[in-house]
Short mmCIF file of C-alpha atoms in Angstrom, two decimals:
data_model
loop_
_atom_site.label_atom_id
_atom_site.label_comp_id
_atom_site.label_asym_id
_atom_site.label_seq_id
_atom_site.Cartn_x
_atom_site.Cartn_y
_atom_site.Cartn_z
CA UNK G 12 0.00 0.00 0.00
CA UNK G 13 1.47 3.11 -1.16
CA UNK G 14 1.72 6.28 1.10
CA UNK G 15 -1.80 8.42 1.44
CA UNK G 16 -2.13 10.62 -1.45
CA UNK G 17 -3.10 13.26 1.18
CA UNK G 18 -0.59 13.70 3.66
CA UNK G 19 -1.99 15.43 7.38
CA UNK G 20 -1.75 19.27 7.71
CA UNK G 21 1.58 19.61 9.46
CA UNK G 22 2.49 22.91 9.43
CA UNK G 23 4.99 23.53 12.59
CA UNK G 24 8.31 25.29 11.35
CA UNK G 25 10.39 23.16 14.34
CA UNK G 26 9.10 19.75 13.18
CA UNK G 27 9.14 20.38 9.31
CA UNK G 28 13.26 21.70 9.88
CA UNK G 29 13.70 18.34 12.59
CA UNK G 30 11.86 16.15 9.76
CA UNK G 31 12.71 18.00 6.52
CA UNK G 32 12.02 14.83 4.47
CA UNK G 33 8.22 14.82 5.13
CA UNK G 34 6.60 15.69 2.20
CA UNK G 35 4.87 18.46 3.97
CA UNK G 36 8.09 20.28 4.43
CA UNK G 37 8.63 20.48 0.68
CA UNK G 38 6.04 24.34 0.26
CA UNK G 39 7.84 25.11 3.07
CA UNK G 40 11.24 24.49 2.07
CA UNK G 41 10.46 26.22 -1.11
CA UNK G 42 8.78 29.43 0.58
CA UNK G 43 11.75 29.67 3.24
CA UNK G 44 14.60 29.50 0.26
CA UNK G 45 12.67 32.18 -1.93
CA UNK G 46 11.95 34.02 1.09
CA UNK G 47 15.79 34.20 1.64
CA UNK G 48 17.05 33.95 -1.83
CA UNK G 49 18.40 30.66 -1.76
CA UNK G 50 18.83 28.34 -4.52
CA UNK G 51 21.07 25.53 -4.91
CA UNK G 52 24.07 27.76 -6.23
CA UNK G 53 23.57 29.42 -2.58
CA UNK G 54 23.50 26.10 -0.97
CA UNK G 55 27.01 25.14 -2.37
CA UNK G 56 28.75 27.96 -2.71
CA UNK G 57 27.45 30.98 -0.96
CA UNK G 58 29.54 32.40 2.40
CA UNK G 59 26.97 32.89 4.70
CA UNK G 60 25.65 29.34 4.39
CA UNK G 61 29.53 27.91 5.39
CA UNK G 62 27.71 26.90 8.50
CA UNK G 63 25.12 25.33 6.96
CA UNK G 64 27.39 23.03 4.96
CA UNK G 65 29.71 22.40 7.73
CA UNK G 66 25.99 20.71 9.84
CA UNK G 67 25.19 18.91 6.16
CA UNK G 68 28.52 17.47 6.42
CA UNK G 69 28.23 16.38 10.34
CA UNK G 70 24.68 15.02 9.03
CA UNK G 71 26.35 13.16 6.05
CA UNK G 72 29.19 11.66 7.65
CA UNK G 73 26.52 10.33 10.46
CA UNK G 74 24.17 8.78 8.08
CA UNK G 75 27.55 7.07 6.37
CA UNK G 76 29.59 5.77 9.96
CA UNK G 77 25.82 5.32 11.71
CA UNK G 78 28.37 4.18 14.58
CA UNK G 79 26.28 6.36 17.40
CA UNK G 80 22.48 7.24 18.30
CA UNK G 81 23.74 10.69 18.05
CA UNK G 82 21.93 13.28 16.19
CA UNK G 83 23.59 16.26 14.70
CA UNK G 84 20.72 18.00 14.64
CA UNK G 85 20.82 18.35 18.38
CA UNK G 86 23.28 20.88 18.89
CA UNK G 87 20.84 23.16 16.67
CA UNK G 88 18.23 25.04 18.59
CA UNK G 89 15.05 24.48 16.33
CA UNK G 90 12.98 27.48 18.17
CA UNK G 91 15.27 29.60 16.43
CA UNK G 92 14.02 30.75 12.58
CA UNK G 93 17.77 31.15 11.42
CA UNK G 94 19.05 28.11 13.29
CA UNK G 95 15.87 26.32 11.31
CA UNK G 96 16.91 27.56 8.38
CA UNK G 97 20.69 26.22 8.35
CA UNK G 98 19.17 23.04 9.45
CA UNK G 99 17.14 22.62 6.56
CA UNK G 100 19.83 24.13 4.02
CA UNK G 101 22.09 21.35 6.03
CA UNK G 102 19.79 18.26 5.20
CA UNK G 103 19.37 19.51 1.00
CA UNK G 104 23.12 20.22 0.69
CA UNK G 105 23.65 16.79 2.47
CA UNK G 106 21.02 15.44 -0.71
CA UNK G 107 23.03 17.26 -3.18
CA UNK G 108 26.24 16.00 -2.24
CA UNK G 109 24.55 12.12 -1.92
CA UNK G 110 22.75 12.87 -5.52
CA UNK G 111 26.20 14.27 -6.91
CA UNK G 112 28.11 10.91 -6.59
CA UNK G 113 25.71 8.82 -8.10
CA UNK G 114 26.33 6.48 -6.19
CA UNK G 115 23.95 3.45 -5.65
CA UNK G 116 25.58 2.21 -2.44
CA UNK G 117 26.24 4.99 -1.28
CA UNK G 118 22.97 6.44 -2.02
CA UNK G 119 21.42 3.60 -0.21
CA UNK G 120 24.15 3.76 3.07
CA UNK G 121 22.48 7.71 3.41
CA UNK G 122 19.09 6.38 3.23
CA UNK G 123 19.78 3.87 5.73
CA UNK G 124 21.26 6.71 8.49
CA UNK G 125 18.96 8.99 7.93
CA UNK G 126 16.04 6.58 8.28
CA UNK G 127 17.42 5.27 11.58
CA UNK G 128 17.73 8.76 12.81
CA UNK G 129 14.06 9.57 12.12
CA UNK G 130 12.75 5.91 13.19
CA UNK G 131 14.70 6.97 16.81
CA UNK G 132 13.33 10.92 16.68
CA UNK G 133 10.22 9.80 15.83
CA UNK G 134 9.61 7.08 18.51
CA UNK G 135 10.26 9.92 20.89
CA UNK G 136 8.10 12.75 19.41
CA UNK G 137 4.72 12.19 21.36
CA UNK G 138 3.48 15.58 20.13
CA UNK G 139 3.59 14.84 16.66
CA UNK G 140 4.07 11.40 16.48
CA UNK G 141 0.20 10.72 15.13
CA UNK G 142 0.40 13.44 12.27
CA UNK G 143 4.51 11.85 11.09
CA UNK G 144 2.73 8.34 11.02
CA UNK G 145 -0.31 9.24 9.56
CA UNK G 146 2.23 10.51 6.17
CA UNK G 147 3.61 6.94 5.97
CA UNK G 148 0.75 4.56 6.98
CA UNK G 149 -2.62 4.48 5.62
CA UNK G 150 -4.20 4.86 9.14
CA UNK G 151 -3.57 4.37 12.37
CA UNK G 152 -5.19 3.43 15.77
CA UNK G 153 -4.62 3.88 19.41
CA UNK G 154 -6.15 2.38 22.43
CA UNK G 155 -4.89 3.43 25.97
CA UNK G 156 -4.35 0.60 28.13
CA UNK G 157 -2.84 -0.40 31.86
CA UNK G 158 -1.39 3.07 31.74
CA UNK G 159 -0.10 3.51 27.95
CA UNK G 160 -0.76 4.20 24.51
CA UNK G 161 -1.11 0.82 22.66
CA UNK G 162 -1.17 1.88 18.41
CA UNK G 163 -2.41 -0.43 15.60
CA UNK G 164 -1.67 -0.35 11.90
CA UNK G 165 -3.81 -1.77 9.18
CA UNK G 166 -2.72 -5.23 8.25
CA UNK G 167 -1.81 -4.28 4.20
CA UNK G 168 0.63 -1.96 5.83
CA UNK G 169 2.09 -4.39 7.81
CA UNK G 170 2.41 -6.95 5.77
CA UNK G 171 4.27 -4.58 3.07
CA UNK G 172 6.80 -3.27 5.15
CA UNK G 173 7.43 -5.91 8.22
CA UNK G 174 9.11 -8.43 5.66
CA UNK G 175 12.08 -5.83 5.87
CA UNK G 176 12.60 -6.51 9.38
CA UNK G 177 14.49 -8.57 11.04
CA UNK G 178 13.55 -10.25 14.42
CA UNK G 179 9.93 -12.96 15.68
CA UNK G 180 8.26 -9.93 16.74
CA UNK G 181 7.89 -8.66 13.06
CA UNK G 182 6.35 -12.25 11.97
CA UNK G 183 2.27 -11.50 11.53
CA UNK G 184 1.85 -14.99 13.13
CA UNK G 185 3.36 -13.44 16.34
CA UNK G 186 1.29 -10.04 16.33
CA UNK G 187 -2.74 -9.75 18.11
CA UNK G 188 -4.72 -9.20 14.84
CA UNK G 189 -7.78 -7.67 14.90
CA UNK G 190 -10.83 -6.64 12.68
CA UNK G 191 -8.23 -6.10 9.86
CA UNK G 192 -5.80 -4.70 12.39
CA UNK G 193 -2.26 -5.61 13.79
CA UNK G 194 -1.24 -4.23 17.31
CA UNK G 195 1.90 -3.56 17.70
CA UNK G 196 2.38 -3.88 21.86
CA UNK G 197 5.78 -2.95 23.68
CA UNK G 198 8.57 -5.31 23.28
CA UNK G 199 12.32 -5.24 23.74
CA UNK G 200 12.41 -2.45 25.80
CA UNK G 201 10.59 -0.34 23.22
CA UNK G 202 7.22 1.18 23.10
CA UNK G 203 4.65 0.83 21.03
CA UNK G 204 5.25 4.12 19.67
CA UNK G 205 8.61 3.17 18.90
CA UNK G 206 7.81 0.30 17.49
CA UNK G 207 5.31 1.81 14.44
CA UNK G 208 8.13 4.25 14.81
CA UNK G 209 10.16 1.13 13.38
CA UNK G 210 7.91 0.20 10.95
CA UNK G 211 7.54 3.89 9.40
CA UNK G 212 11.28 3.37 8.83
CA UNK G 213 11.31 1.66 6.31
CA UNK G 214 9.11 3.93 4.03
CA UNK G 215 11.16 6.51 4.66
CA UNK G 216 13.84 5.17 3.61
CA UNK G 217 12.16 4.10 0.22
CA UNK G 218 10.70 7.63 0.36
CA UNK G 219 14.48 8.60 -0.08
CA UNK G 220 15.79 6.55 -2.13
CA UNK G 221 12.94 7.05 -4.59
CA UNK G 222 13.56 10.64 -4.16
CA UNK G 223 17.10 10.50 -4.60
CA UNK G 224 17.32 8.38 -7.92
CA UNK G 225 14.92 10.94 -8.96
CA UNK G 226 17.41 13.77 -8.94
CA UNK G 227 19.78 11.66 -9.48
CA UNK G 228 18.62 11.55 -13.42
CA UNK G 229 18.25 15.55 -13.63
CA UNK G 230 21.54 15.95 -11.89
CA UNK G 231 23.71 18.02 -14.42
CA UNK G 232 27.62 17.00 -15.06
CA UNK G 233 28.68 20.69 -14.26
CA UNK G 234 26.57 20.41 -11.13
CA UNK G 235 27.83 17.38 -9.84
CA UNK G 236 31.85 18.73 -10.56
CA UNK G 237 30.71 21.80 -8.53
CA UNK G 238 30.54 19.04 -5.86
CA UNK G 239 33.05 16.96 -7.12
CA UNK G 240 35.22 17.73 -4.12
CA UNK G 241 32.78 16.70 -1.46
CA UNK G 242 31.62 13.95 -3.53
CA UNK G 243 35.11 12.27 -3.43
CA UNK G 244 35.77 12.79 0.53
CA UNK G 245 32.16 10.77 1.61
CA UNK G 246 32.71 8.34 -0.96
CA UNK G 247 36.31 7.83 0.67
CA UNK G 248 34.88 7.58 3.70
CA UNK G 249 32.28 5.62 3.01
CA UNK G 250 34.49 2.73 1.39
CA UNK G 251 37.09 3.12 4.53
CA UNK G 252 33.81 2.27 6.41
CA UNK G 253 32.50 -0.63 4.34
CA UNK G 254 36.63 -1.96 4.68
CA UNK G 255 36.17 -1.84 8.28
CA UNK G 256 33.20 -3.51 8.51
CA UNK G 257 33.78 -6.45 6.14
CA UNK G 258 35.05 -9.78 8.30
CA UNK G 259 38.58 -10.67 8.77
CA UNK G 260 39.47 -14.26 7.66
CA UNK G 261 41.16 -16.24 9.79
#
């Protein structure tokens, strides 16, 4: 089951610059960079955005090494219009860069961090936690119960995205089904919050990867040498990281 046509009014400027991959954020995106004059030639190359690229960098290099639960995001104070604004210009030049090297593995190594970092910000977000889910799922249900908020997801968006997850609990054989519905209780120290949080990970990661190839085919050769020089540092990191991570042979 795709995601709804028809995403849920979210129109908060802290959670659109914290999520800035919501499909909601794009008007905004677009009205904060005309509203400041920023295109993508300010994005790469413009002085006053330095700081901007140096937190799209920190964001980059997370979503590559994904060796912490850290979030570079949290050193940015999100209450603050110009601190929202870097934050955003951080995550596109972060895209551009990713876009630039077209790079399938690497494209897909991105996808992975940055999914993981909204699957953990998102399992925490009890203020807008209904209105993120309700962009990736269909629908969504919650029953409060010995204390806590118990959620359930319909059972065709289960079934498309739990295959991608590892682990007994993800198994529909080993989930309470109901009336078309699968709960989805607190296990392993999670919530159940966190753990639709989980499940809403993986379409947002197919969200960007989708997103990504897209650009990738109306990325321009002069465009991507602009970046050329970025390019070549994450994809040299990113294949020191895959060598360090491969088994050693006895």
């Amino acid at each position: 089951m795709p995601m709804p046509v028809t995403p849920p009014d979210l129109v908060d400027p802290s959670a659109l610059a914290r999520y800035p991959f919501l499909p909601q954020a794009r008007p905004h995106i677009r009205k904060l960079f005309d509203e400041n004059a920023i295109d993508i030639d300010a994005i790469i190359e413009q002085g006053w955005l330095e700081e901007a690229r140096s937190l799209g960098r920190l964001r980059l290099v997370e979503s590559i090494v994904h060796k912490s639960d850290a979030d570079p995001m949290t050193s940015v104070d999100l209450a603050n219009e110009a601190s929202r604004l870097f934050a955003i210009a951080a995550y596109q030049y972060a895209f551009l860069v990713v876009c630039a090297s077209f790079d399938e593995r690497l494209m897909a190594r991105w996808a992975e961090g940055e999914s993981s970092l909204a699957d953990k910000n998102i399992g925490r977000d009890n203020e807008r936690f209904e209105l993120v889910a309700g962009t990736y799922l269909s629908s969504i249900e919650a029953v409060f119960r010995d204390g806590q908020t118990i959620y359930s997801v319909p059972i065709a968006d289960f079934l498309e995205l739990c295959p991608r997850i590892s682990g007994s609990y993800w198994r529909l054989v080993n989930r309470p089904v109901k009336n078309g519905w699968v709960m989805l209780d607190p296990a392993s120290g999670e919530s159940s919050r966190e753990r639709v949080a989980r499940l809403i990970k993986e379409r947002i990661r197919e969200d960007l990867i989708q997103r990504c190839r897209e650009s990738m085919e109306k990325m321009s050769e002069p465009m991507a040498d602009r970046l050329g020089e970025e390019v070549t540092r994450i994809t040299e990191l990113f294949g020191s990281q895959v060598r360090s991570e491969m088994p050693v042979s006895a």
